[in-house]
Tab-separated table of C-alpha atoms in Angstrom:
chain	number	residue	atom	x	y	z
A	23	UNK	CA	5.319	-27.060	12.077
A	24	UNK	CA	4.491	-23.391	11.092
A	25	UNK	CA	0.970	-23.366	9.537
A	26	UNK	CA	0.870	-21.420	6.272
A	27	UNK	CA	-0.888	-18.129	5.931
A	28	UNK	CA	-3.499	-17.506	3.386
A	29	UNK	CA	-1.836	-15.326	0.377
A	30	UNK	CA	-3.104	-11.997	0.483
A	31	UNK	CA	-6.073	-11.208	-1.400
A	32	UNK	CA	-8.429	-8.521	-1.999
A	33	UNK	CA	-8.570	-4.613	-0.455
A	34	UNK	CA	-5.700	-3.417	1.380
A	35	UNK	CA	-4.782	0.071	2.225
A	36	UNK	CA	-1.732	1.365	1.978
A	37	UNK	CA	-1.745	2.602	5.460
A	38	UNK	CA	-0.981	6.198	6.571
A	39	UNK	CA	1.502	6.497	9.742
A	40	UNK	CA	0.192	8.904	12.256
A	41	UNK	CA	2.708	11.002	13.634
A	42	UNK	CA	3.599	13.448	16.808
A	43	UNK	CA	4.867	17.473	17.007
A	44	UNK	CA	7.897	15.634	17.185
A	45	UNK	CA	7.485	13.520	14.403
A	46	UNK	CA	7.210	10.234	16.023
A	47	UNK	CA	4.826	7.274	14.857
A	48	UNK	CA	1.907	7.889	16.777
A	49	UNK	CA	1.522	4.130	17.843
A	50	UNK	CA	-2.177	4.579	19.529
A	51	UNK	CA	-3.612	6.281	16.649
A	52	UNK	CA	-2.042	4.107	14.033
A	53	UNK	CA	-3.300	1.019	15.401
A	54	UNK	CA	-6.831	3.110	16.029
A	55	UNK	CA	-6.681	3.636	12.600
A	56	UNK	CA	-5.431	0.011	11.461
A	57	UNK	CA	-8.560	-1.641	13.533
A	58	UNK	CA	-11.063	0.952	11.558
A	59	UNK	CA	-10.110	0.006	8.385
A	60	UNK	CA	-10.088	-3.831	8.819
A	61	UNK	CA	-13.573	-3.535	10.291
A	62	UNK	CA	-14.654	-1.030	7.922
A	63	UNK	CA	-13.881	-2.894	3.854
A	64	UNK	CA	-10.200	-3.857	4.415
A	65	UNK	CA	-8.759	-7.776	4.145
A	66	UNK	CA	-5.776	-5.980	4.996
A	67	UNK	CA	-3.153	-3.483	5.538
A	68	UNK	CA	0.048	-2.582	4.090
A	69	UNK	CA	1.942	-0.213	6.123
A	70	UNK	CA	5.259	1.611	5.500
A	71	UNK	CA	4.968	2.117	1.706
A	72	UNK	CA	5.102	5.495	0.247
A	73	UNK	CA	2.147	7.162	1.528
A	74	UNK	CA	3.016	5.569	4.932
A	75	UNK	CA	6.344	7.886	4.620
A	76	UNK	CA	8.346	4.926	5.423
A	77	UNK	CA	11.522	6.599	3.478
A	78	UNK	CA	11.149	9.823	5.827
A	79	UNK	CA	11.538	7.114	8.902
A	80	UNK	CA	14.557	6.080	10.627
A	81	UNK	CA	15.331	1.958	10.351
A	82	UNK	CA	14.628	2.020	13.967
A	83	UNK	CA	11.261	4.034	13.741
A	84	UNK	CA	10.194	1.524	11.391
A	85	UNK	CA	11.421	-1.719	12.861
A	86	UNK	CA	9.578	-0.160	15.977
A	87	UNK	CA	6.178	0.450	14.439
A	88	UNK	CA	6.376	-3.453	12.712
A	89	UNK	CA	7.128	-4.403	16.561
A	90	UNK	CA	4.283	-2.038	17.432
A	91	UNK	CA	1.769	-3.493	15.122
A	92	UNK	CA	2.580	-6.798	16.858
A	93	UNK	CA	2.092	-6.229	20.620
A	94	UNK	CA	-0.783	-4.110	19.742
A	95	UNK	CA	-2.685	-7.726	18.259
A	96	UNK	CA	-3.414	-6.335	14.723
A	97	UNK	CA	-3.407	-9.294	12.693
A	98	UNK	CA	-0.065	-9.580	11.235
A	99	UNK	CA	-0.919	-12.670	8.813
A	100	UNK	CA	-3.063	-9.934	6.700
A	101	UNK	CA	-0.524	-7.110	6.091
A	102	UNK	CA	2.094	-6.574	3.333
A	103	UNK	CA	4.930	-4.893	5.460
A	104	UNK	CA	7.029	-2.148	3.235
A	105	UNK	CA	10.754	-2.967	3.645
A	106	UNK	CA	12.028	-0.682	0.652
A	107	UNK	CA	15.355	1.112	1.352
A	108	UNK	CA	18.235	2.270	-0.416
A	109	UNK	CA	20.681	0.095	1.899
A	110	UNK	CA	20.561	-3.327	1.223
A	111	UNK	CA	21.435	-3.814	5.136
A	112	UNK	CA	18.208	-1.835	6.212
A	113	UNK	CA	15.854	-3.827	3.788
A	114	UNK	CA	17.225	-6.910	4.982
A	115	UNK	CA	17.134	-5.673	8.978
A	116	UNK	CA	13.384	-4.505	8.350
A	117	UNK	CA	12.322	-8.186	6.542
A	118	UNK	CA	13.859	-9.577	9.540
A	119	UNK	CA	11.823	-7.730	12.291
A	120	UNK	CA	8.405	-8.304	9.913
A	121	UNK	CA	8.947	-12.084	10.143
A	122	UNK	CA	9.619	-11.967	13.337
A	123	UNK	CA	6.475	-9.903	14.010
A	124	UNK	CA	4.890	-12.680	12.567
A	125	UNK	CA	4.195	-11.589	9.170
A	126	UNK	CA	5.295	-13.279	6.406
A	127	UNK	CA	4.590	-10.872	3.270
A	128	UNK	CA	6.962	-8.321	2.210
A	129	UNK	CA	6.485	-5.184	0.082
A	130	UNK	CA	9.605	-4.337	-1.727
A	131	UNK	CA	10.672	-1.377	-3.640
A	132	UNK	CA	14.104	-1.608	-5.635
A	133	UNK	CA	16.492	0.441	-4.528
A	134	UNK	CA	15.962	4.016	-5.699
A	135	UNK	CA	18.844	6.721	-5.611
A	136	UNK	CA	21.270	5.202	-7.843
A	137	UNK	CA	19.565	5.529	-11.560
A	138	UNK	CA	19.107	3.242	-14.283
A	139	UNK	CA	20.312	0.305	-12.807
A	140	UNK	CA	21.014	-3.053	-14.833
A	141	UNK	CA	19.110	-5.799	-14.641
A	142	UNK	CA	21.640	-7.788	-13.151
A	143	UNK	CA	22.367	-5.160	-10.509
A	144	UNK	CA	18.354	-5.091	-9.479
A	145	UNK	CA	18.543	-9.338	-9.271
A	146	UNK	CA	21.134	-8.910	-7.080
A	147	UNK	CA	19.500	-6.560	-4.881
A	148	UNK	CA	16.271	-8.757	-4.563
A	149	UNK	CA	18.178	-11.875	-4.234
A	150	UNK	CA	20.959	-10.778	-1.547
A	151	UNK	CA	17.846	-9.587	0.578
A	152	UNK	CA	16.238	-13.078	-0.184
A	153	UNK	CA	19.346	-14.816	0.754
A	154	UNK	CA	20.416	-12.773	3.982
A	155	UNK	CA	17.151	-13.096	5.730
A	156	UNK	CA	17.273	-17.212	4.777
A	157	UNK	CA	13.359	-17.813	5.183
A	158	UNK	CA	11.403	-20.206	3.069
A	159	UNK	CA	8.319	-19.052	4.312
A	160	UNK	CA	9.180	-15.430	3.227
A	161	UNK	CA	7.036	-13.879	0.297
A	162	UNK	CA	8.617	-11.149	-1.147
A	163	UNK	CA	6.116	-8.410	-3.420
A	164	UNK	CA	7.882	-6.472	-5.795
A	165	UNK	CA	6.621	-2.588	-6.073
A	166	UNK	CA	6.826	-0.856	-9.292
A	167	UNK	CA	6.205	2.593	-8.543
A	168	UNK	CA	8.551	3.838	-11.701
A	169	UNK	CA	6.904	7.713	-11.240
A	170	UNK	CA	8.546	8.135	-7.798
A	171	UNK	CA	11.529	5.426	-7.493
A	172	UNK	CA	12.561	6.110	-11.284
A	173	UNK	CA	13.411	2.417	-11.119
A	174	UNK	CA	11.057	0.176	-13.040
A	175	UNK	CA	10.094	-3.757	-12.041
A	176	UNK	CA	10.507	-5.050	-15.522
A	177	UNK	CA	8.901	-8.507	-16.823
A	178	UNK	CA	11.956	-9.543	-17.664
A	179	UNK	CA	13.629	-8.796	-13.939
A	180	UNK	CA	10.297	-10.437	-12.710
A	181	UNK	CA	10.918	-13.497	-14.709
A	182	UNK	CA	14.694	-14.335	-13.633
A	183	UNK	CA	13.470	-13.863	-9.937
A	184	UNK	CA	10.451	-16.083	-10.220
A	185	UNK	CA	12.757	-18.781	-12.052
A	186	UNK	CA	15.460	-18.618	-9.272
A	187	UNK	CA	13.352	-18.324	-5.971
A	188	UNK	CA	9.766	-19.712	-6.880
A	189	UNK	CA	7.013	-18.979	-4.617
A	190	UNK	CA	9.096	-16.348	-2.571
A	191	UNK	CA	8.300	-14.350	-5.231
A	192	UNK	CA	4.879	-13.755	-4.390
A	193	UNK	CA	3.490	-10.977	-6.441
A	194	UNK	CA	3.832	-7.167	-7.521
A	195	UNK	CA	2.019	-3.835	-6.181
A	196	UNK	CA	1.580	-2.005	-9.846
A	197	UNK	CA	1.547	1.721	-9.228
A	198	UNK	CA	2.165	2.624	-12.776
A	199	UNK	CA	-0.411	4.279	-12.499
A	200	UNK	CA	-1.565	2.531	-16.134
A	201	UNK	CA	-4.060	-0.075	-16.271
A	202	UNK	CA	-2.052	-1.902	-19.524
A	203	UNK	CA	0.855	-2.020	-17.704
A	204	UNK	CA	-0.879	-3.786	-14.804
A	205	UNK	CA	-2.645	-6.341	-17.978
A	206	UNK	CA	0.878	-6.881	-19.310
A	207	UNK	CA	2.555	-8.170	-16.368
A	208	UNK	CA	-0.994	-10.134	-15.581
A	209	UNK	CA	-0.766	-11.933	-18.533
A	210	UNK	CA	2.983	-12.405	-18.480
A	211	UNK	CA	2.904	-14.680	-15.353
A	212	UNK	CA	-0.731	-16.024	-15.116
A	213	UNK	CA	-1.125	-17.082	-11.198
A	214	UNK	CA	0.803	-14.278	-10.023
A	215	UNK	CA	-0.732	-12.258	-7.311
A	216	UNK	CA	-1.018	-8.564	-8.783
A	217	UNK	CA	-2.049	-6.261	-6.990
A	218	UNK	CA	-2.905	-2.963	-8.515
A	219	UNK	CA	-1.692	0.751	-7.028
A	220	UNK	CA	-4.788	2.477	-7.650
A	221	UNK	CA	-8.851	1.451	-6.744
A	222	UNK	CA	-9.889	3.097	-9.769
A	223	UNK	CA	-8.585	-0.075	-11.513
A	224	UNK	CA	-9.999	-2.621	-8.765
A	225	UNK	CA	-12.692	-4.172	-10.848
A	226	UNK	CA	-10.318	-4.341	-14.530
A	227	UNK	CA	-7.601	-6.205	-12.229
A	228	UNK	CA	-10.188	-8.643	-10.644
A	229	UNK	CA	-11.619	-9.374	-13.608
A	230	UNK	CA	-8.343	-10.233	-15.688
A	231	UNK	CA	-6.942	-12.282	-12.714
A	232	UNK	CA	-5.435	-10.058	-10.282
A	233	UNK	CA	-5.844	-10.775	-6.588
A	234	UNK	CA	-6.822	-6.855	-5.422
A	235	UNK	CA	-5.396	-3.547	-4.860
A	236	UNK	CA	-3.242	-1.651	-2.326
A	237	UNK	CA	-3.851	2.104	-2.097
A	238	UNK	CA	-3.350	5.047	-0.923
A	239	UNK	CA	-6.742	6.177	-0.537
A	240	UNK	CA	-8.389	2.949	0.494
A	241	UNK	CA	-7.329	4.647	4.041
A	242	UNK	CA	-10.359	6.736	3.333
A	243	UNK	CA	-12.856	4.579	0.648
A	244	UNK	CA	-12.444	1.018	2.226
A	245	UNK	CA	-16.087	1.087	3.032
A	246	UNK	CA	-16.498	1.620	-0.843
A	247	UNK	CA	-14.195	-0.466	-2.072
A	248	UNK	CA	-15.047	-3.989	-0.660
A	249	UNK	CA	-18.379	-3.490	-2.023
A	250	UNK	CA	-16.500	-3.802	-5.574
A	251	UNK	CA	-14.098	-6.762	-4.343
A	252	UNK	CA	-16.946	-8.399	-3.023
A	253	UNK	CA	-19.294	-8.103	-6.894
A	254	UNK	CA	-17.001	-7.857	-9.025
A	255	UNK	CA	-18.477	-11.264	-10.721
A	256	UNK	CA	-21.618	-9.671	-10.905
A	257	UNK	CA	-23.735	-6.802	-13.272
A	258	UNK	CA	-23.611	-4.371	-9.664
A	259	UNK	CA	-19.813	-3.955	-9.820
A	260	UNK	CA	-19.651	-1.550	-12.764
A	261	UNK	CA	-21.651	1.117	-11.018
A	262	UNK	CA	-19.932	0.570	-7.351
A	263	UNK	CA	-16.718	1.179	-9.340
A	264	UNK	CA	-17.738	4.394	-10.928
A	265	UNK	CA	-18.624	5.679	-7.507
A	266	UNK	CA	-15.712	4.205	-5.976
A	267	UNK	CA	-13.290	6.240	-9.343
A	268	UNK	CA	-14.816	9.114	-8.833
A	269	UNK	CA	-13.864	9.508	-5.001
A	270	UNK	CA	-10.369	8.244	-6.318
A	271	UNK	CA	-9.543	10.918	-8.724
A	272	UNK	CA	-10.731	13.522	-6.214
A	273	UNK	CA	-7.986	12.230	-3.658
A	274	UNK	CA	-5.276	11.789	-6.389
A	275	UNK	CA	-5.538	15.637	-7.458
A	276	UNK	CA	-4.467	17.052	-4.152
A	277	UNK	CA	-1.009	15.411	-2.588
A	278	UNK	CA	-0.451	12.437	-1.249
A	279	UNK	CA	-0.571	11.654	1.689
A	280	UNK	CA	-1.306	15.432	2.724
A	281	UNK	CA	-4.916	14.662	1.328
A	282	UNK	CA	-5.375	11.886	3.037
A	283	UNK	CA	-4.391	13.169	6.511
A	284	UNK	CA	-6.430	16.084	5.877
A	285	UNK	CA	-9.722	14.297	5.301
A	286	UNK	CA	-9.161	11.839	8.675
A	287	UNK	CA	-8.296	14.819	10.291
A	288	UNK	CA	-11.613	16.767	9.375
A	289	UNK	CA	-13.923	13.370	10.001
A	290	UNK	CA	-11.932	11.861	12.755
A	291	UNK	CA	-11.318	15.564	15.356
A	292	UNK	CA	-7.484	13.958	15.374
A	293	UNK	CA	-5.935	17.241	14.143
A	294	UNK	CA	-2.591	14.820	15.190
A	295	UNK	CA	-3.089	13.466	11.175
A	296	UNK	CA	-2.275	17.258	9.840
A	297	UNK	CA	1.174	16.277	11.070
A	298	UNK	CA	3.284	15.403	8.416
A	299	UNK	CA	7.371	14.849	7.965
A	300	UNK	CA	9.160	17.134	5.884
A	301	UNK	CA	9.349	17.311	3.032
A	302	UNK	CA	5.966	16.192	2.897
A	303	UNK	CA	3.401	19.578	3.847
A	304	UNK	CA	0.162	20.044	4.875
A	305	UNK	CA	-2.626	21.101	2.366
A	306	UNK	CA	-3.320	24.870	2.322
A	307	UNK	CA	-6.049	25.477	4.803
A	308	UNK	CA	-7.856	27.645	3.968
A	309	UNK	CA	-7.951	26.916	-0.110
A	310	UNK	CA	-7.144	23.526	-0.867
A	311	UNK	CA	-8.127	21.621	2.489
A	312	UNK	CA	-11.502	23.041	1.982
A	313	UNK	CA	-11.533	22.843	-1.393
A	314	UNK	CA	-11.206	18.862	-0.944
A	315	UNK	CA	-13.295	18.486	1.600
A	316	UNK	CA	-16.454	20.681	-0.689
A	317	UNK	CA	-16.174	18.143	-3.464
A	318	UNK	CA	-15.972	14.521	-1.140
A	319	UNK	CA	-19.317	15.963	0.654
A	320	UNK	CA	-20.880	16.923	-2.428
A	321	UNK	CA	-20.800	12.737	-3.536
A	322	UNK	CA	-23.934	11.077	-2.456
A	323	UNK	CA	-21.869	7.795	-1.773
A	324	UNK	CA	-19.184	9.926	0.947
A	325	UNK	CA	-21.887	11.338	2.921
A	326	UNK	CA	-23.314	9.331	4.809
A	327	UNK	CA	-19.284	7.431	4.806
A	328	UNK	CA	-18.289	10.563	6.058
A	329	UNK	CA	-20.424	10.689	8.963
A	330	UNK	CA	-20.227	7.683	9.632
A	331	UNK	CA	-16.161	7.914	10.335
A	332	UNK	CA	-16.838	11.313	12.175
A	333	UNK	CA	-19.112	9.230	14.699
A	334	UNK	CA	-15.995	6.821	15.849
């Protein structure tokens, strides 16, 4: 008999995918990457989300890097695997291949090119992937990203899909973007695991019942972050979140994930992480890049972070 996995909890970054000059997953740097953060603040990792460019990868790119993740021994019973697509075929092939991998959490975006959608067109998106891939140990995370998808997770949508497939329904990334939006669905389904989009809302979410955050820029503040997770019951946790904000909105001001890659690439000597899929673009070098890189050294609590990543 399987043996279930503990439900995700706490910091996970949303994990950036490495790639080649020829725009390939760069599988040895990814899982370089992947081992630094889980020693370095993460419980976790959720790769091929947004800022992991999963929608500017093939099905079989991505199937590959789950498969990847797997032979390479990174712990597949703490990630949140992305499986959002527009086909419902693809979403359904890609939950597959993360179960098989051995992970049983899946991050889900609706699908995104068709606008406003009914309700009962979303349910039947969710549930035909729930249905197809015919796995009770399957838990499924809804992402409500509404800035980039369009498509809203709606407490209503969230409510016929608890009622009709129970604990499948596992929880909700909130990337809203708004902390009351992330409240309303808390207190809409008390027990559900929500997980918020953004860091800078790490402590409110802990301390109204959520289970954590997955982020963007976690791939560069884990080491501040867990700090936060770990006191958030205490007096401490109001100051390690202010430091932990103010690297946030820093990050959030320059493109995603072009900031991000930009940053590893300065601290890390991997100049591979400037590499980025169209349309996605690098920073401008010579303006923004160091522009960015002048305000994270000038924070007392990224400096001695910073060196410390440099020294890997």
């Amino acid at each position: 008999m399987k043996v279930e996995s503990a439900r995700p909890r706490g910091v996970y970054a949303a994990v950036l995918t490495p790639v080649t000059e020829a725009l390939q997953p760069d599988i040895k740097l990814f899982a370089e990457h992947c081992r630094w953060l889980l020693a370095n603040g993460c419980d976790g990792l959720a790769p091929l989300g947004t800022t992991g460019e999963a929608n500017s990868l093939s099905l079989a790119q991505r199937i590959s890097l789950v498969e990847a993740m797997a032979a390479t021994r990174l712990p597949m019973a703490r990630c949140i695997v992305g499986a959002g697509s527009c086909a419902l075929a693809d979403a359904v092939a890609l939950t597959r291949a993360t179960l098989a991998a051995g992970c049983d959490n899946v991050l889900l975006l609706p699908p995104f090119y068709y606008k406003n959608p009914s309700e009962d067109g979303l349910f039947a998106f969710f549930a035909e992937v729930i249905e197809r891939v015919s796995e009770d140990r399957l838990r499924l995370y809804l992402y409500h990203f509404p800035r980039l998808s369009t498509v809203p997770i709606t407490i209503p949508l969230i409510r016929r899909l608890t009622k009709a497939y129970g604990p499948r329904i596992a929880g909700l990334k909130d990337s809203s973007g708004d902390w009351s939006n992330t409240k309303a669905f808390l207190e809409a389904f008390p027990g559900f695991d929500v997980f918020s989009g953004s860091e800078e809302f790490l402590l409110d979410n802990l301390r109204a019942g959520g289970v954590g955050c997955i982020s963007a820029s976690v791939n560069v503040t884990a080491p501040l972050a867990q700090p936060v997770h770990r006191a958030w019951a205490t007096p401490q946790a109001d100051k390690l979140q202010r430091e932990l904000t103010e690297v946030r909105l820093i990050l959030q001001a320059y493109p995603t994930p072009a900031s991000l890659k930009q940053v590893l690439a300065e601290i890390t000597g991997h100049r591979q992480w400037l590499n980025l899929i169209p349309p996605n673009h690098p920073l401008a070098a010579t303006t923004q890049a160091v522009e960015l890189m002048a305000r994270l050294r000038a924070l007392p609590q990224m400096q001695a972070m910073l060196g410390a990543r440099a020294a890997v």
